PDB file of C-alpha atoms in Angstrom:
ATOM      1  CA  MET A   1     -10.201   5.513  16.686  1.00 92.00           C
ATOM      2  CA  ASN A   2      -7.748   3.408  17.535  1.00 96.00           C
ATOM      3  CA  VAL A   3      -6.848   0.138  14.941  1.00 96.00           C
ATOM      4  CA  GLU A   4      -8.077  -1.696  17.033  1.00 95.00           C
ATOM      5  CA  ASP A   5     -11.034  -0.532  17.109  1.00 96.00           C
ATOM      6  CA  PHE A   6     -11.623   0.219  13.345  1.00 97.00           C
ATOM      7  CA  LEU A   7     -10.985  -4.068  12.941  1.00 96.00           C
ATOM      8  CA  GLU A   8     -13.545  -4.179  15.605  1.00 96.00           C
ATOM      9  CA  LYS A   9     -15.934  -2.295  13.728  1.00 96.00           C
ATOM     10  CA  ALA A  10     -15.070  -4.306  10.354  1.00 97.00           C
ATOM     11  CA  SER A  11     -15.619  -6.929  11.773  1.00 95.00           C
ATOM     12  CA  GLY A  12     -18.715  -6.325  12.957  1.00 95.00           C
ATOM     13  CA  ALA A  13     -19.707  -4.724   9.207  1.00 95.00           C
ATOM     14  CA  GLY A  14     -18.919  -8.267   8.050  1.00 95.00           C
ATOM     15  CA  VAL A  15     -15.243  -8.358   7.064  1.00 95.00           C
ATOM     16  CA  PRO A  16     -14.317 -12.388   7.963  1.00 93.00           C
ATOM     17  CA  PRO A  17     -11.208 -12.648  10.924  1.00 91.00           C
ATOM     18  CA  MET A  18      -7.937 -13.430   9.186  1.00 91.00           C
ATOM     19  CA  SER A  19      -6.893 -16.388   8.960  1.00 85.00           C
ATOM     20  CA  GLY A  20      -2.903 -16.522   9.376  1.00 86.00           C
ATOM     21  CA  GLY A  21      -1.006 -13.983   8.152  1.00 91.00           C
ATOM     22  CA  ARG A  22       0.309 -10.963   9.210  1.00 94.00           C
ATOM     23  CA  LEU A  23      -1.978  -7.451   9.886  1.00 96.00           C
ATOM     24  CA  VAL A  24       0.521  -4.481   9.285  1.00 95.00           C
ATOM     25  CA  ALA A  25      -0.719  -0.521   9.752  1.00 96.00           C
ATOM     26  CA  ARG A  26       0.946   1.588   7.504  1.00 95.00           C
ATOM     27  CA  ARG A  27       0.425   5.196   5.839  1.00 94.00           C
ATOM     28  CA  LEU A  28       1.122   5.647   1.603  1.00 94.00           C
ATOM     29  CA  GLY A  29       3.203   8.786   0.772  1.00 89.00           C
ATOM     30  CA  SER A  30       5.385  10.791   2.276  1.00 85.00           C
ATOM     31  CA  THR A  31       2.792  13.783   2.826  1.00 92.00           C
ATOM     32  CA  HIS A  32      -0.371  14.538   4.226  1.00 95.00           C
ATOM     33  CA  GLU A  33      -1.579  15.720   0.720  1.00 95.00           C
ATOM     34  CA  MET A  34      -0.104  12.828  -0.922  1.00 93.00           C
ATOM     35  CA  CYS A  35      -1.591  10.461   1.792  1.00 95.00           C
ATOM     36  CA  ASP A  36      -4.949  12.019   1.432  1.00 95.00           C
ATOM     37  CA  LEU A  37      -4.984  11.516  -2.993  1.00 96.00           C
ATOM     38  CA  LEU A  38      -3.455   7.579  -1.807  1.00 96.00           C
ATOM     39  CA  LEU A  39      -6.412   6.813   0.098  1.00 97.00           C
ATOM     40  CA  SER A  40      -9.054   7.595  -2.049  1.00 97.00           C
ATOM     41  CA  LEU A  41      -7.829   6.424  -4.328  1.00 97.00           C
ATOM     42  CA  VAL A  42      -7.630   3.523  -2.299  1.00 98.00           C
ATOM     43  CA  LEU A  43     -11.609   3.819  -1.209  1.00 98.00           C
ATOM     44  CA  SER A  44     -12.771   4.438  -4.279  1.00 96.00           C
ATOM     45  CA  GLU A  45     -10.956   1.413  -5.452  1.00 97.00           C
ATOM     46  CA  GLN A  46      -9.245   2.908  -8.726  1.00 97.00           C
ATOM     47  CA  LYS A  47      -6.361   1.971  -7.025  1.00 98.00           C
ATOM     48  CA  THR A  48      -5.533  -1.526  -6.085  1.00 98.00           C
ATOM     49  CA  CYS A  49      -1.653  -2.192  -5.681  1.00 98.00           C
ATOM     50  CA  THR A  50       1.223  -0.718  -3.571  1.00 96.00           C
ATOM     51  CA  TYR A  51       4.533  -0.892  -3.539  1.00 96.00           C
ATOM     52  CA  SER A  52       7.295  -0.842  -1.063  1.00 95.00           C
ATOM     53  CA  LEU A  53      11.513  -1.184  -1.197  1.00 96.00           C
ATOM     54  CA  VAL A  54      12.037  -4.871   0.625  1.00 97.00           C
ATOM     55  CA  GLU A  55      14.426  -3.082   2.649  1.00 94.00           C
ATOM     56  CA  LEU A  56      11.842  -0.929   4.146  1.00 91.00           C
ATOM     57  CA  LEU A  57       9.710  -4.465   4.600  1.00 92.00           C
ATOM     58  CA  GLU A  58      12.644  -6.329   6.096  1.00 93.00           C
ATOM     59  CA  GLU A  59      13.283  -3.557   8.739  1.00 91.00           C
ATOM     60  CA  GLU A  60       9.602  -3.526   9.545  1.00 88.00           C
ATOM     61  CA  GLY A  61       9.254  -7.233  10.386  1.00 87.00           C
ATOM     62  CA  GLY A  62       9.621  -8.809   6.659  1.00 90.00           C
ATOM     63  CA  LEU A  63       8.090  -9.176   3.774  1.00 94.00           C
ATOM     64  CA  LEU A  64       4.112  -9.196   3.252  1.00 94.00           C
ATOM     65  CA  GLU A  65       2.163 -12.398   1.441  1.00 96.00           C
ATOM     66  CA  PRO A  66      -0.696 -13.078  -0.154  1.00 97.00           C
ATOM     67  CA  GLY A  67      -3.685 -13.215   2.581  1.00 96.00           C
ATOM     68  CA  ASP A  68      -1.565 -10.359   4.753  1.00 97.00           C
ATOM     69  CA  ARG A  69      -3.676  -7.596   5.683  1.00 98.00           C
ATOM     70  CA  ILE A  70      -2.858  -3.871   5.849  1.00 97.00           C
ATOM     71  CA  VAL A  71      -4.832  -0.890   7.328  1.00 98.00           C
ATOM     72  CA  PHE A  72      -4.200   2.018   5.865  1.00 98.00           C
ATOM     73  CA  LEU A  73      -3.836   4.956   7.870  1.00 97.00           C
ATOM     74  CA  ASP A  74      -4.659   8.722   7.278  1.00 96.00           C
ATOM     75  CA  ALA A  75      -2.531  11.381   7.425  1.00 94.00           C
ATOM     76  CA  ASP A  76      -3.018  11.964  10.830  1.00 95.00           C
ATOM     77  CA  MET A  77      -2.880   8.535  11.466  1.00 96.00           C
ATOM     78  CA  HIS A  78      -5.661   7.161  12.134  1.00 97.00           C
ATOM     79  CA  PRO A  79      -7.537   4.209  10.580  1.00 98.00           C
ATOM     80  CA  ARG A  80      -9.483   4.538   7.234  1.00 98.00           C
ATOM     81  CA  CYS A  81      -9.409   0.830   5.314  1.00 98.00           C
ATOM     82  CA  VAL A  82      -8.641  -2.443   5.497  1.00 98.00           C
ATOM     83  CA  VAL A  83      -7.324  -4.446   2.676  1.00 98.00           C
ATOM     84  CA  GLU A  84      -5.987  -8.490   2.142  1.00 98.00           C
ATOM     85  CA  LEU A  85      -2.939  -8.826  -0.423  1.00 98.00           C
ATOM     86  CA  ASP A  86      -4.158 -11.246  -2.737  1.00 97.00           C
ATOM     87  CA  ASP A  87      -0.772 -11.325  -5.098  1.00 98.00           C
ATOM     88  CA  CYS A  88       2.804 -10.143  -4.055  1.00 98.00           C
ATOM     89  CA  GLU A  89       6.215 -10.113  -6.335  1.00 98.00           C
ATOM     90  CA  GLN A  90       9.649  -9.425  -5.410  1.00 98.00           C
ATOM     91  CA  LEU A  91      11.154  -8.505  -8.266  1.00 98.00           C
ATOM     92  CA  ALA A  92      14.367  -5.375  -9.779  1.00 98.00           C
ATOM     93  CA  PHE A  93      12.372  -1.614  -9.850  1.00 98.00           C
ATOM     94  CA  ASP A  94      13.366  -1.830 -13.878  1.00 98.00           C
ATOM     95  CA  GLU A  95      11.638  -5.007 -13.938  1.00 98.00           C
ATOM     96  CA  VAL A  96       7.984  -3.049 -13.101  1.00 98.00           C
ATOM     97  CA  ASN A  97       5.986  -3.977 -15.721  1.00 97.00           C
ATOM     98  CA  GLU A  98       2.051  -2.203 -17.545  1.00 97.00           C
ATOM     99  CA  ARG A  99       0.635  -5.888 -15.265  1.00 96.00           C
ATOM    100  CA  HIS A 100       2.145  -4.390 -12.144  1.00 97.00           C
ATOM    101  CA  THR A 101       1.232  -0.919 -12.646  1.00 97.00           C
ATOM    102  CA  ALA A 102      -2.661  -1.938 -13.686  1.00 97.00           C
ATOM    103  CA  GLY A 103      -3.631  -1.466 -10.363  1.00 97.00           C
ATOM    104  CA  GLU A 104      -2.052   2.044  -9.536  1.00 95.00           C
ATOM    105  CA  GLY A 105      -3.768   5.353  -9.418  1.00 92.00           C
ATOM    106  CA  PRO A 106      -4.741   6.437 -12.726  1.00 94.00           C
ATOM    107  CA  ALA A 107      -2.166   8.574 -13.305  1.00 92.00           C
ATOM    108  CA  ALA A 108       1.160   6.815 -12.124  1.00 94.00           C
ATOM    109  CA  ARG A 109      -0.294   3.696 -14.466  1.00 96.00           C
ATOM    110  CA  ASP A 110       2.148   4.600 -16.987  1.00 97.00           C
ATOM    111  CA  VAL A 111       5.285   2.714 -16.410  1.00 97.00           C
ATOM    112  CA  LYS A 112       7.137   5.549 -17.417  1.00 97.00           C
ATOM    113  CA  VAL A 113       5.096   7.650 -15.067  1.00 97.00           C
ATOM    114  CA  TRP A 114       5.143   4.936 -12.671  1.00 97.00           C
ATOM    115  CA  ARG A 115       9.882   4.717 -12.803  1.00 97.00           C
ATOM    116  CA  LYS A 116       9.671   8.379 -12.885  1.00 97.00           C
ATOM    117  CA  ILE A 117       7.563   8.698  -9.634  1.00 94.00           C
ATOM    118  CA  HIS A 118       8.763   5.775  -7.865  1.00 96.00           C
ATOM    119  CA  ALA A 119      13.123   6.924  -8.104  1.00 97.00           C
ATOM    120  CA  ALA A 120      12.322  10.523  -7.100  1.00 95.00           C
ATOM    121  CA  TYR A 121      10.424   8.871  -3.907  1.00 93.00           C
ATOM    122  CA  TRP A 122      12.905   5.920  -3.403  1.00 95.00           C
ATOM    123  CA  GLY A 123      15.470   8.271  -4.066  1.00 96.00           C
ATOM    124  CA  LYS A 124      15.103  10.860  -1.465  1.00 94.00           C
ATOM    125  CA  TRP A 125      14.556   7.779   0.926  1.00 92.00           C
ATOM    126  CA  LEU A 126      17.786   5.746   0.412  1.00 95.00           C
ATOM    127  CA  LYS A 127      19.804   9.059  -0.157  1.00 96.00           C
ATOM    128  CA  SER A 128      18.414  10.405   3.566  1.00 95.00           C
ATOM    129  CA  ARG A 129      20.494   6.786   4.528  1.00 94.00           C
ATOM    130  CA  GLY A 130      23.631   7.462   2.845  1.00 97.00           C
ATOM    131  CA  GLN A 131      22.283   5.065   0.052  1.00 96.00           C
ATOM    132  CA  GLU A 132      22.146   5.393  -3.697  1.00 96.00           C
ATOM    133  CA  PHE A 133      18.647   4.918  -5.997  1.00 96.00           C
ATOM    134  CA  HIS A 134      19.327   2.204  -8.904  1.00 97.00           C
ATOM    135  CA  GLU A 135      17.657   0.705 -11.565  1.00 97.00           C
ATOM    136  CA  GLN A 136      18.135  -2.995  -9.898  1.00 98.00           C
ATOM    137  CA  VAL A 137      17.051  -1.758  -6.346  1.00 98.00           C
ATOM    138  CA  PRO A 138      14.664  -4.804  -4.904  1.00 98.00           C
ATOM    139  CA  VAL A 139      10.955  -3.895  -4.630  1.00 98.00           C
ATOM    140  CA  MET A 140       7.786  -5.332  -3.713  1.00 97.00           C
ATOM    141  CA  TRP A 141       4.796  -4.907  -5.222  1.00 98.00           C
ATOM    142  CA  GLN A 142       1.774  -5.722  -3.626  1.00 98.00           C
ATOM    143  CA  SER A 143      -2.124  -6.522  -5.029  1.00 98.00           C
ATOM    144  CA  PHE A 144      -4.900  -6.060  -2.920  1.00 98.00           C
ATOM    145  CA  ARG A 145      -8.820  -5.961  -2.739  1.00 98.00           C
ATOM    146  CA  LEU A 146     -10.831  -3.984  -0.360  1.00 98.00           C
ATOM    147  CA  LEU A 147     -12.034  -5.083   2.338  1.00 98.00           C
ATOM    148  CA  TYR A 148     -13.326  -2.690   4.622  1.00 98.00           C
ATOM    149  CA  PRO A 149     -15.449  -0.151   3.803  1.00 97.00           C
ATOM    150  CA  ARG A 150     -16.591  -1.065   1.143  1.00 84.00           C
ATOM    151  CA  PRO A 151     -17.254   1.657  -1.201  1.00 76.00           C
ATOM    152  CA  ASP A 152     -21.107   2.099  -1.235  1.00 68.00           C
ATOM    153  CA  SER A 153     -20.626   2.004   2.822  1.00 58.00           C
ATOM    154  CA  SER A 154     -17.828   4.167   2.744  1.00 47.00           C
ATOM    155  CA  LYS A 155     -19.903   6.591   5.046  1.00 49.00           C
ATOM    156  CA  GLU A 156     -19.604   4.404   7.979  1.00 47.00           C
ATOM    157  CA  ALA A 157     -16.142   4.544   8.310  1.00 47.00           C
TER     158      ALA A 157
END
């Protein structure tokens, strides 16, 4: 199923139309396994936020804002859920704190663990572009709520 058909299905399940804002589709994580794990946490509402490098968001069309929606794709690039951003904050990597990581998956809610995971992940990405990771690299924290499928209707997705 493509993103357009998935959104039509979500609309049929009662998801209200967007009242402005942007819609983006993206995958979570860099491997099939990580993507599947993170997606399962979003679908069970154990993960209610995500992070992006500001540089990457700017390359993809600009920073996201509350009211924007993300269609998260599975490891095979098929749409699996729709979330709506309810809060966003741009900050330096080393300014991410417990308030930001509270919506992470259970294994990454501790700030030290979160920093270790994301420093390695983004460090590898930056290195592939000839850049170095540093503690002041700008990141975007994005808090969201799951719109579709709802956990009690996940068999429909």
